[in-house]
Amino acid sequence: MSSHYEAPIRKPLIIGDKNYHDVTVDVAAPVEGRANKQWWIAFSIALAAFLWGVACVSYTVGTGIGTWGSNKTIGWAWDITNFVWWVGIGHAGTLISAVLLLFRQKWRMAINRSAEAMTIFSVIQAAMFPVFHMGRPWLAYWVMPIPNQFGSLWVNFNSPLLWDVFAISTYLSVSLVFWWTGLLPDFAMLRDRAITPFTKKVYSILSFGWSGRAKDWQRFEEVSLVLAGLATPLVLSVHTIVSFDFATSVIPGWHTTILPPYFVAGAIFSGFAMVNTLLIIMRKLSNLEAYITIQHIELMNIIIMITGSIVGIAYITELFVAWYSGVEYEQYAFLNRATGPYWWSYALMMTCNVISPQVMWFKKIRTSIYVSFVISIVVNIGMWFERFVIIVTSLHRDYLPSSWTMFQPTFVDAGFFIGTIGFFFVLFLLYSRSFPVIAQAEVKSIMKTSSETYKKLREQGGHDNHSHSENNHH
Amino acid sequence: MKALSKIALLAVASASLTACFNKSEPNYQYMPNMYEPVPYETYQESAAFPGGKEGQLPAKGSIPRGFTPYEYENSTEGLELAKANLKSPLAPEAIDLERGKQLFTIYCAICHGDKGDGKGNLVKREKFLGVPNYKDRAVTEGSIFHVITYGLNSMGSHANQLSQEERWQVTHYVMKLRSEL
């Protein structure tokens, strides 16, 4: 500590007079306590939505895809819209835990656990759409290149939909491993604090016998760094592959090379918005305001602003290239988006995605929890409409005017989407009561550099005798 | 010991997964979406038809395209008339004795013998007797065709197995065999 130099410009990441034990107690409190009435209400609503989704999916699988509003022209609509939306939301978790780790961002430590949980839960939601939008989902295993009795009939590796299978399954498994690895010291903490034999047993199993030796920690750090290094190209490639579903087609409005980075930027944009939505609630309900500070929210708002601006540039680029291309189909596709029968969805997308993040330029707004919360929801609405606009408006008016049509979702389309939202919150609510929602081991590692207590001590030490004597101070 | 129990578990699992196949019955199917036909298949049974059979008889007197009705009736007079008047419609270059031989070997030789001498396999094994030698009968191509078409005494009709053209090919081959006896 004595040799530590921390720029005085940096604001504390842990506020309040917290020591190591306080962190443990604060993180363990929601797990060790009992759920209150509000939690049960929220959980019941989420569970009801989830069960309604199960009913809608069962109805779809039992009756057929014709229960949806998709038609012969618009074969993809809400299903793929929701799929891309959920995958996009998932991306922020990996970005926070992997990319910010590579960039040594200490502020990620209080939010990475929940962001990764959000990734995993939202990828689970996303993964349901590729299966249940199939006409014959019971043959979904045919997408796997498994040796078989059809003369070893294989899959065609040229389809981005197959790449989706590999991308999503790899993404989910790597995210899960990354998340769980980080959870081991925290589960061990809960195990060691457990009072009842049942919780003792549960957290003993979950923590894989973590004992926190120096060698374990050394390898833990190495694994985290390697996984972060792997997860970063993964997070970029996964949404790139998702964008290939559209970009590799010949549909005007889909066939653009800008789609991969633009989708990734949109994914980070919507994902961070979702993290913000969840954490603003969680910090309040789980009493974690000392760890998820206004600075965290501000930094996430800045990322939302940056990625929102990238998305805005992408929109403008698309419009410019459509005009510049001289391809009348391309030009019409964008004219149709802006002035066609779905103009309102385009307008909504433009307002939510391009204008709303720009308010974050104002410090007063980006440090306001209420405004951040509202904007974070607005952004996710906008990003849902972005995918809807890209998919539906490009399909409903393309080359042959005789195939022009409209799309009208049914209650089953909506039910499936509501069901995934319900399922997401079921998982997230269960997570928030049984998992350490803050990576306490990591937060403890920045205690002496970035907590308010130590920053004050250092300041005093520096003024008193210029010898950085905060180590003696206890 | 642990490995052994795992192997045992695997064996039990694989046995239980494969043991349910009964060889005297069709096997289980996974999601037979397009396994059973929606349209009527030839020879299929169906309650939709009189008699429950898919193969219904055509209307009497109807003539399918590419078919010439046989004008001689199935009686002794018909046979006599055919013997006297019926001539092969095949042009000399259309006569294919090789095919005639093949068809004869398949449909006729089992009783009549490869040479047409009445010493077919069934006769040799004395399953039944009374198959004449072609040499002993005064047959013409007309009578041969007539008999293949309608049958005679113990012999059944072969009009089901052989088309008109094939019957004429066999007829020519029978005439050739008869000349060699």
XYZ file of C-alpha atoms in Angstrom:
655
model
C 0.000 0.000 0.000
C 2.751 2.339 0.775
C 3.837 2.403 -2.848
C 0.343 2.817 -4.145
C -0.462 5.743 -6.303
C -4.102 6.355 -6.968
C -5.037 9.464 -8.865
C -6.936 11.755 -6.520
C -9.347 12.495 -9.344
C -10.901 9.042 -8.977
C -14.043 8.928 -6.933
C -14.564 6.059 -4.474
C -16.311 2.961 -5.786
C -17.338 1.752 -2.352
C -18.998 4.455 -0.387
C -19.775 4.550 3.280
C -17.475 3.380 6.013
C -17.129 -0.232 4.863
C -14.604 -2.814 5.880
C -14.151 -6.366 4.582
C -16.661 -7.782 6.989
C -19.253 -5.205 6.026
C -18.918 -6.262 2.403
C -19.456 -9.881 3.344
C -22.461 -9.073 5.473
C -24.006 -6.750 2.899
C -23.607 -9.234 0.063
C -24.769 -12.192 2.119
C -27.745 -10.398 3.646
C -30.214 -10.920 0.769
C -29.243 -14.581 0.571
C -29.398 -15.234 4.279
C -32.530 -13.273 4.959
C -36.049 -14.175 4.040
C -37.845 -12.878 0.992
C -40.254 -10.091 1.734
C -43.772 -9.655 0.466
C -42.739 -7.497 -2.482
C -40.385 -10.195 -3.676
C -43.142 -12.767 -3.552
C -45.477 -10.463 -5.441
C -42.881 -9.810 -8.113
C -42.058 -13.488 -8.269
C -45.700 -14.478 -8.593
C -46.252 -12.029 -11.431
C -43.129 -13.268 -13.204
C -44.125 -16.869 -12.662
C -47.617 -16.230 -13.988
C -46.162 -14.580 -17.085
C -43.794 -17.490 -17.503
C -46.577 -20.054 -17.208
C -48.661 -18.101 -19.687
C -45.669 -18.248 -22.040
C -45.410 -21.995 -21.505
C -49.085 -22.284 -22.408
C -48.582 -20.215 -25.567
C -45.534 -22.190 -26.613
C -47.331 -25.466 -25.974
C -50.209 -24.214 -28.070
C -47.821 -23.245 -30.856
C -45.975 -26.540 -30.841
C -49.191 -28.509 -30.524
C -51.164 -26.609 -33.148
C -48.588 -25.124 -35.466
C -46.721 -21.980 -36.337
C -49.892 -20.722 -38.045
C -51.082 -19.639 -34.605
C -48.589 -16.788 -35.003
C -49.067 -13.717 -37.107
C -46.274 -14.587 -39.505
C -47.350 -15.205 -43.076
C -45.898 -16.438 -46.357
C -44.101 -13.179 -47.017
C -43.110 -12.363 -43.470
C -41.790 -15.696 -42.277
C -39.801 -14.066 -39.519
C -41.381 -11.529 -37.248
C -41.708 -11.458 -33.478
C -39.898 -14.738 -33.031
C -36.615 -13.555 -34.481
C -37.157 -10.010 -33.243
C -37.337 -11.311 -29.702
C -34.471 -13.701 -30.284
C -32.138 -10.930 -31.429
C -33.410 -8.661 -28.680
C -32.686 -11.175 -25.933
C -29.298 -12.112 -27.357
C -28.462 -8.429 -27.569
C -29.417 -7.895 -23.949
C -27.169 -10.731 -22.958
C -24.158 -9.104 -24.492
C -23.705 -6.432 -21.862
C -23.030 -9.028 -19.212
C -20.080 -10.458 -21.055
C -18.932 -7.015 -21.978
C -18.925 -5.946 -18.362
C -17.239 -9.054 -17.080
C -14.777 -9.645 -19.922
C -14.055 -6.488 -21.861
C -14.012 -4.273 -18.803
C -11.738 -6.814 -17.119
C -9.313 -6.576 -20.011
C -9.428 -2.804 -19.690
C -8.872 -3.081 -15.919
C -12.034 -1.207 -15.080
C -12.441 -1.509 -11.341
C -16.003 -0.261 -11.408
C -17.135 -3.424 -13.137
C -16.586 -5.436 -9.938
C -19.812 -4.438 -8.254
C -21.928 -5.080 -11.293
C -20.328 -7.965 -13.162
C -22.029 -10.745 -11.228
C -25.523 -9.499 -11.949
C -24.594 -8.544 -15.486
C -23.372 -12.073 -16.152
C -26.465 -13.516 -14.556
C -28.470 -11.312 -16.861
C -26.455 -12.630 -19.804
C -27.133 -16.219 -18.926
C -30.803 -15.715 -18.215
C -31.381 -13.699 -21.348
C -29.455 -16.107 -23.575
C -31.699 -18.845 -22.210
C -34.706 -16.778 -23.290
C -33.112 -16.116 -26.666
C -32.293 -19.757 -27.240
C -35.952 -20.712 -26.971
C -36.950 -18.734 -30.037
C -34.760 -20.594 -32.557
C -36.233 -23.854 -31.284
C -39.893 -22.905 -31.016
C -40.067 -20.886 -34.209
C -39.324 -24.152 -36.017
C -42.190 -25.877 -37.709
C -40.966 -29.196 -36.333
C -39.073 -28.364 -33.154
C -38.897 -32.034 -32.195
C -36.407 -32.466 -35.029
C -34.257 -29.597 -33.806
C -31.484 -32.033 -33.009
C -30.949 -32.380 -36.760
C -29.083 -29.091 -36.719
C -26.301 -30.907 -34.914
C -23.730 -32.692 -37.074
C -24.271 -36.061 -35.417
C -23.333 -39.313 -37.223
C -26.602 -41.005 -38.070
C -28.415 -43.759 -39.964
C -29.348 -41.568 -42.932
C -26.033 -42.462 -44.539
C -24.530 -40.007 -42.056
C -26.584 -37.150 -43.469
C -24.857 -33.932 -42.438
C -25.756 -30.318 -41.949
C -24.824 -27.591 -44.387
C -22.255 -25.400 -42.744
C -23.058 -22.493 -45.070
C -26.105 -21.258 -43.201
C -25.838 -18.482 -40.611
C -28.698 -20.174 -38.809
C -26.372 -23.089 -38.136
C -23.664 -20.662 -37.077
C -26.268 -19.256 -34.695
C -26.573 -22.686 -33.117
C -22.846 -22.863 -32.539
C -22.576 -19.225 -31.523
C -25.405 -19.290 -29.007
C -24.514 -22.643 -27.489
C -20.848 -21.675 -27.171
C -21.775 -18.304 -25.793
C -24.080 -19.761 -23.190
C -21.612 -22.410 -22.089
C -18.603 -20.081 -21.910
C -20.638 -17.443 -20.073
C -21.865 -20.063 -17.635
C -18.344 -21.321 -16.930
C -17.000 -17.788 -16.567
C -19.817 -16.854 -14.231
C -19.517 -19.962 -12.125
C -15.752 -19.670 -11.814
C -16.204 -16.198 -10.415
C -18.874 -17.487 -8.061
C -16.671 -20.086 -6.369
C -15.076 -17.778 -3.725
C -18.440 -16.168 -3.071
C -20.243 -19.466 -2.687
C -17.451 -20.503 -0.340
C -18.145 -17.376 1.676
C -21.830 -18.273 1.896
C -20.907 -21.850 2.753
C -18.713 -20.706 5.589
C -21.399 -18.426 6.951
C -24.220 -20.954 6.562
C -26.148 -21.719 9.725
C -28.543 -24.468 8.667
C -27.150 -27.824 7.511
C -29.207 -27.568 4.350
C -27.709 -24.282 3.155
C -24.312 -25.536 4.290
C -24.728 -28.574 2.067
C -26.070 -26.568 -0.882
C -23.283 -24.008 -0.856
C -20.661 -26.702 -0.231
C -21.736 -28.352 -3.450
C -21.955 -25.060 -5.346
C -18.548 -23.830 -4.191
C -16.696 -26.952 -5.373
C -14.590 -27.053 -2.215
C -12.998 -23.645 -2.709
C -10.490 -23.031 0.069
C -8.869 -19.806 -1.119
C -5.214 -20.815 -1.087
C -2.624 -18.671 -2.805
C -2.204 -21.174 -5.614
C -5.975 -21.322 -6.100
C -6.161 -17.553 -6.317
C -3.284 -17.393 -8.754
C -4.957 -19.875 -11.067
C -8.312 -18.238 -10.512
C -6.914 -14.960 -11.794
C -5.290 -16.634 -14.774
C -8.471 -18.473 -15.695
C -10.503 -15.303 -15.371
C -8.141 -13.443 -17.644
C -8.029 -16.231 -20.224
C -11.797 -16.563 -20.181
C -12.131 -12.802 -20.504
C -9.787 -12.955 -23.482
C -11.898 -15.704 -25.014
C -15.219 -14.156 -24.160
C -14.371 -10.830 -25.776
C -14.032 -12.150 -29.359
C -16.958 -14.406 -28.562
C -19.233 -11.562 -27.606
C -18.313 -9.718 -30.781
C -18.704 -12.786 -32.983
C -21.962 -14.015 -31.492
C -23.943 -10.953 -32.379
C -22.071 -10.699 -35.653
C -23.289 -14.170 -36.489
C -26.786 -13.209 -35.418
C -26.546 -10.230 -37.771
C -25.403 -12.574 -40.565
C -28.906 -14.073 -40.502
C -29.899 -10.863 -42.229
C -26.705 -9.464 -43.715
C -25.989 -12.550 -45.825
C -29.447 -12.493 -47.410
C -30.415 -10.768 -50.652
C -33.276 -8.791 -49.146
C -33.025 -5.010 -49.655
C -32.694 -3.540 -46.183
C -30.988 -6.680 -44.901
C -28.084 -7.079 -47.291
C -25.690 -4.576 -45.758
C -22.130 -5.019 -44.577
C -22.625 -2.576 -41.735
C -24.895 -4.970 -39.898
C -22.293 -6.934 -37.858
C -20.697 -4.004 -35.974
C -24.000 -2.159 -35.891
C -25.739 -5.129 -34.294
C -22.941 -5.542 -31.775
C -23.135 -1.847 -30.871
C -26.892 -2.184 -30.544
C -26.449 -5.244 -28.370
C -24.127 -3.442 -25.990
C -26.492 -0.488 -26.038
C -29.560 -2.490 -25.122
C -27.648 -4.783 -22.789
C -26.268 -1.929 -20.727
C -29.713 -0.410 -20.609
C -31.061 -3.660 -19.192
C -28.238 -3.871 -16.652
C -29.093 -0.340 -15.608
C -32.781 -1.174 -15.263
C -32.058 -4.190 -13.114
C -29.316 -2.710 -10.968
C -31.170 0.495 -10.213
C -33.894 -1.658 -8.697
C -31.531 -4.141 -7.113
C -29.279 -1.632 -5.374
C -32.366 -0.221 -3.688
C -34.102 -3.465 -2.774
C -30.999 -5.367 -1.708
C -29.468 -2.376 0.092
C -26.382 -2.354 -2.102
C -26.269 1.379 -2.710
C -22.806 1.507 -1.171
C -21.452 -0.745 -3.904
C -23.571 0.107 -6.911
C -23.089 3.811 -6.644
C -24.296 6.667 -8.734
C -20.865 6.588 -10.336
C -21.547 3.083 -11.620
C -24.833 4.221 -13.067
C -23.186 7.249 -14.601
C -20.479 5.130 -16.225
C -23.071 2.775 -17.633
C -24.994 5.768 -18.909
C -21.854 6.950 -20.656
C -21.475 3.578 -22.348
C -25.142 3.724 -23.318
C -24.503 7.170 -24.751
C -21.437 6.028 -26.711
C -23.008 2.895 -28.120
C -26.237 4.783 -28.746
C -24.258 7.252 -30.802
C -22.604 4.412 -32.722
C -26.033 3.030 -33.447
C -27.152 6.488 -34.536
C -24.205 6.746 -36.910
C -25.078 3.328 -38.276
C -28.644 4.486 -38.978
C -27.364 7.524 -40.799
C -24.817 5.430 -42.698
C -27.530 3.071 -43.818
C -29.641 5.942 -45.028
C -26.700 7.556 -46.800
C -25.650 4.334 -48.507
C -29.213 3.605 -49.557
C -29.361 7.000 -51.264
C -25.805 6.705 -52.594
C -26.256 3.148 -53.905
C -28.638 4.072 -56.694
C -30.431 0.792 -56.108
C -34.098 1.604 -56.201
C -35.033 -1.425 -54.082
C -32.634 -0.306 -51.367
C -33.876 3.240 -51.591
C -37.466 2.107 -51.432
C -36.734 -0.123 -48.442
C -35.604 2.902 -46.440
C -38.315 5.157 -47.828
C -40.772 2.505 -46.748
C -39.285 2.369 -43.265
C -39.605 6.099 -42.837
C -42.930 6.707 -44.579
C -44.544 3.303 -45.102
C -47.256 1.660 -43.025
C -44.758 0.919 -40.254
C -43.451 4.476 -40.066
C -44.455 4.644 -36.422
C -42.146 1.776 -35.485
C -39.288 3.431 -37.370
C -40.063 6.724 -35.688
C -40.202 5.015 -32.295
C -36.894 3.287 -32.939
C -35.254 6.524 -34.054
C -36.577 8.460 -31.089
C -35.699 5.846 -28.510
C -32.294 4.881 -29.881
C -30.877 8.042 -31.379
C -32.368 10.854 -29.340
C -32.795 9.322 -25.893
C -29.117 8.404 -25.285
C -28.054 11.897 -26.319
C -29.566 13.328 -23.148
C -26.724 11.588 -21.330
C -24.411 14.372 -22.428
C -25.858 16.343 -19.561
C -24.246 15.386 -16.284
C -27.360 16.297 -14.364
C -29.355 13.772 -16.355
C -26.839 10.934 -16.415
C -26.354 11.149 -12.661
C -30.079 11.086 -12.015
C -31.271 7.649 -11.046
C -34.852 8.291 -12.083
C -33.971 9.562 -15.531
C -31.443 6.744 -16.005
C -34.110 4.232 -15.132
C -36.603 5.685 -17.563
C -34.024 6.010 -20.343
C -32.843 2.451 -19.795
C -36.368 1.184 -20.397
C -36.857 3.516 -23.343
C -33.658 2.192 -24.895
C -34.842 -1.396 -24.644
C -38.150 -0.504 -26.211
C -36.245 1.255 -28.975
C -33.930 -1.663 -29.503
C -36.879 -4.035 -29.706
C -38.300 -1.834 -32.417
C -34.945 -1.699 -34.182
C -35.044 -5.454 -34.678
C -38.730 -5.341 -35.539
C -38.141 -2.621 -38.123
C -35.175 -4.400 -39.693
C -37.014 -7.692 -39.914
C -40.593 -6.805 -40.724
C -40.273 -3.671 -42.837
C -37.639 -5.303 -45.029
C -39.788 -8.365 -45.569
C -43.232 -6.884 -46.034
C -42.157 -4.791 -49.047
C -39.412 -6.264 -51.179
C -38.762 -7.092 -54.830
C -42.184 -8.151 -56.092
C -45.042 -5.770 -55.368
C -47.405 -8.738 -55.751
C -45.885 -10.153 -52.544
C -46.308 -6.996 -50.522
C -48.260 -7.589 -47.376
C -48.629 -6.600 -43.747
C -47.869 -8.244 -40.441
C -50.273 -8.547 -37.541
C -49.051 -10.378 -34.438
C -51.433 -12.672 -32.601
C -51.859 -13.116 -28.875
C -49.641 -16.186 -29.137
C -46.750 -14.120 -30.496
C -47.201 -11.740 -27.606
C -47.729 -14.547 -25.112
C -44.441 -16.177 -26.006
C -42.625 -12.869 -25.595
C -44.348 -12.130 -22.304
C -43.484 -15.651 -21.230
C -39.796 -15.101 -21.845
C -39.903 -11.849 -19.907
C -41.602 -13.729 -17.096
C -39.080 -16.558 -17.246
C -36.217 -14.072 -17.231
C -37.511 -12.421 -14.110
C -38.306 -15.745 -12.461
C -34.668 -16.693 -12.923
C -33.365 -13.282 -11.967
C -35.518 -13.044 -8.853
C -34.470 -16.519 -7.743
C -30.865 -15.585 -8.460
C -31.098 -12.412 -6.443
C -32.186 -14.371 -3.382
C -29.834 -17.317 -3.598
C -26.651 -16.066 -5.269
C -24.185 -13.481 -4.058
C -25.267 -10.685 -6.364
C -22.026 -8.790 -5.945
C -18.677 -10.433 -6.496
C -17.588 -9.765 -2.920
C -14.156 -11.321 -3.437
C -13.482 -8.870 -6.236
C -14.968 -5.917 -4.429
C -12.716 -6.687 -1.463
C -9.725 -6.547 -3.803
C -10.405 -2.889 -4.549
C -11.259 -2.019 -0.966
C -7.867 -0.462 -0.276
C -7.628 1.423 -3.534
C -11.131 2.565 -4.217
C -13.231 2.611 -1.065
C -14.280 5.850 0.487
C -12.760 4.908 3.834
C -9.299 4.279 2.459
C -9.379 7.198 0.096
C -10.055 9.477 3.049
C -7.324 7.849 5.081
C -4.881 8.285 2.236
C -5.811 11.892 1.878
C -5.269 12.486 5.588
C -2.031 10.537 5.492
C -0.816 12.563 2.546
C -1.597 15.843 4.269
C -0.245 14.821 7.624
C 3.235 13.516 6.945
C 3.533 12.608 3.239
C 4.314 9.031 4.144
C 1.087 7.241 3.149
C 0.664 5.721 6.546
C -2.874 4.427 6.035
C -1.705 0.855 6.638
C -1.239 1.489 10.303
C -4.612 3.062 10.607
C -7.213 0.593 11.820
C -15.026 -50.641 -8.356
C -16.398 -47.272 -9.265
C -15.542 -47.843 -12.925
C -17.134 -51.272 -12.793
C -20.384 -49.906 -11.450
C -20.364 -47.269 -14.174
C -19.912 -49.932 -16.842
C -22.721 -51.938 -15.286
C -24.958 -48.876 -15.274
C -24.159 -48.228 -18.926
C -24.910 -51.841 -19.795
C -28.245 -51.740 -17.968
C -29.113 -48.432 -19.575
C -28.289 -49.607 -23.075
C -30.095 -52.890 -22.520
C -33.204 -51.141 -21.246
C -33.114 -48.728 -24.164
C -32.800 -51.428 -26.803
C -34.688 -54.342 -25.238
C -38.143 -53.065 -26.077
C -37.876 -53.927 -29.780
C -40.187 -56.863 -30.580
C -39.125 -58.595 -33.787
C -42.626 -59.887 -34.528
C -44.023 -56.357 -34.648
C -43.008 -53.191 -36.480
C -40.549 -51.173 -34.419
C -41.321 -47.976 -32.509
C -41.146 -44.767 -34.483
C -40.090 -41.284 -33.386
C -42.549 -38.678 -34.691
C -43.762 -40.467 -37.868
C -44.787 -37.197 -39.537
C -44.862 -38.364 -43.144
C -44.608 -42.094 -42.615
C -48.223 -43.072 -43.204
C -49.524 -41.977 -46.621
C -52.227 -39.340 -46.875
C -53.316 -40.372 -50.443
C -54.451 -43.922 -51.265
C -51.596 -46.250 -52.028
C -51.971 -49.202 -54.423
C -53.176 -52.400 -52.666
C -53.914 -50.460 -49.500
C -56.936 -51.359 -47.431
C -59.450 -48.622 -46.872
C -63.002 -48.487 -45.623
C -63.640 -45.761 -48.194
C -64.027 -48.381 -50.938
C -66.559 -51.214 -51.442
C -64.904 -54.387 -50.250
C -62.317 -52.400 -48.346
C -59.788 -52.593 -51.145
C -58.111 -49.706 -52.874
C -57.986 -51.663 -56.186
C -61.494 -51.265 -57.625
C -62.580 -52.864 -60.924
C -62.925 -50.565 -63.948
C -66.344 -50.135 -65.504
C -67.289 -53.013 -67.850
C -66.620 -52.266 -71.501
C -64.207 -49.406 -70.889
C -61.020 -49.514 -72.923
C -57.811 -47.956 -71.550
C -55.546 -46.114 -73.940
C -52.990 -48.410 -75.637
C -55.031 -51.577 -75.124
C -56.817 -53.666 -77.707
C -59.596 -55.932 -76.374
C -59.218 -59.577 -77.252
C -62.083 -60.512 -79.542
C -62.205 -64.276 -79.185
C -64.378 -65.629 -76.445
C -63.312 -68.035 -73.758
C -64.875 -71.238 -75.112
C -64.086 -74.213 -77.305
C -65.487 -72.322 -80.294
C -63.345 -69.341 -79.426
C -60.273 -71.545 -79.241
C -61.101 -73.149 -82.604
C -61.685 -69.768 -84.207
C -58.425 -68.390 -82.779
C -56.541 -71.467 -83.871
C -57.820 -71.018 -87.403
C -57.785 -67.253 -87.840
C -55.634 -65.474 -85.253
C -52.220 -64.428 -86.514
C -49.401 -62.685 -84.654
C -49.537 -58.902 -85.037
C -45.801 -58.648 -84.456
C -43.706 -57.586 -87.426
C -40.754 -59.956 -88.052
C -38.255 -57.404 -86.682
C -40.345 -56.993 -83.519
C -40.080 -60.668 -82.633
C -37.622 -60.937 -79.775
C -36.986 -64.622 -79.097
C -34.536 -63.781 -76.343
C -37.242 -61.994 -74.352
C -39.664 -64.716 -75.250
C -37.272 -67.208 -73.759
C -36.878 -65.219 -70.585
C -40.649 -64.906 -70.137
C -41.166 -68.560 -70.983
C -38.553 -69.576 -68.418
C -40.240 -67.490 -65.756
C -43.913 -68.281 -66.363
C -44.087 -71.531 -68.356
C -41.029 -73.705 -67.849
C -41.953 -74.717 -64.306
C -44.626 -77.055 -65.813
C -43.867 -77.284 -69.522
C -40.112 -77.721 -69.124
C -37.344 -75.610 -70.601
C -37.683 -77.449 -73.897
C -41.471 -77.516 -73.948
C -41.496 -81.278 -73.625
C -43.864 -81.361 -70.669
C -41.067 -82.238 -68.270
C -41.078 -79.191 -66.038
C -39.742 -79.197 -62.515
C -43.147 -79.688 -60.919
C -43.849 -82.617 -63.215
C -40.469 -84.183 -62.488
C -41.138 -83.897 -58.757
C -44.593 -85.399 -59.404
C -46.463 -82.513 -57.839
C -48.942 -83.064 -60.642
C -48.981 -84.879 -63.958
C -50.622 -84.544 -67.352
C -48.583 -81.728 -68.899
C -48.437 -82.504 -72.622
C -45.458 -82.265 -74.934
C -45.893 -79.379 -77.429
C -45.029 -81.835 -80.225
C -48.039 -83.959 -79.438
C -50.520 -81.145 -79.840
C -51.631 -79.477 -83.021
C -51.165 -75.843 -81.961
C -50.911 -72.661 -83.983
C -49.765 -69.260 -82.817
C -53.393 -68.250 -82.566
C -54.253 -71.128 -80.236
C -51.160 -70.599 -78.116
C -52.044 -66.947 -77.599
C -55.630 -67.896 -76.841
C -54.586 -70.465 -74.257
C -52.092 -68.120 -72.539
C -54.799 -65.492 -72.404
C -57.648 -67.656 -71.072
C -55.986 -70.837 -69.863
C -57.162 -74.324 -70.755
C -58.257 -77.129 -68.428
C -55.601 -77.244 -65.680
C -53.739 -74.239 -66.984
C -54.825 -70.850 -65.702
C -54.955 -67.534 -67.502
C -51.661 -65.684 -67.746
C -53.185 -62.443 -68.958
C -52.479 -60.973 -65.501
C -48.792 -61.690 -65.628
C -48.073 -61.005 -69.279
C -49.107 -58.124 -71.477
C -50.499 -58.770 -74.951
C -47.169 -58.041 -76.548
C -45.355 -60.336 -74.101
C -47.850 -63.110 -74.781
C -47.047 -62.855 -78.484
C -43.319 -62.999 -77.729
C -43.896 -66.161 -75.665
C -46.079 -67.550 -78.440
C -43.270 -67.131 -80.967
C -40.830 -68.766 -78.596
C -43.215 -71.685 -78.018
C -43.497 -72.129 -81.793
C -39.704 -72.195 -81.993
C -39.465 -74.784 -79.187
C -42.114 -76.903 -80.847
C -40.176 -76.889 -84.116
C -37.104 -78.123 -82.266
C -38.802 -81.031 -80.546
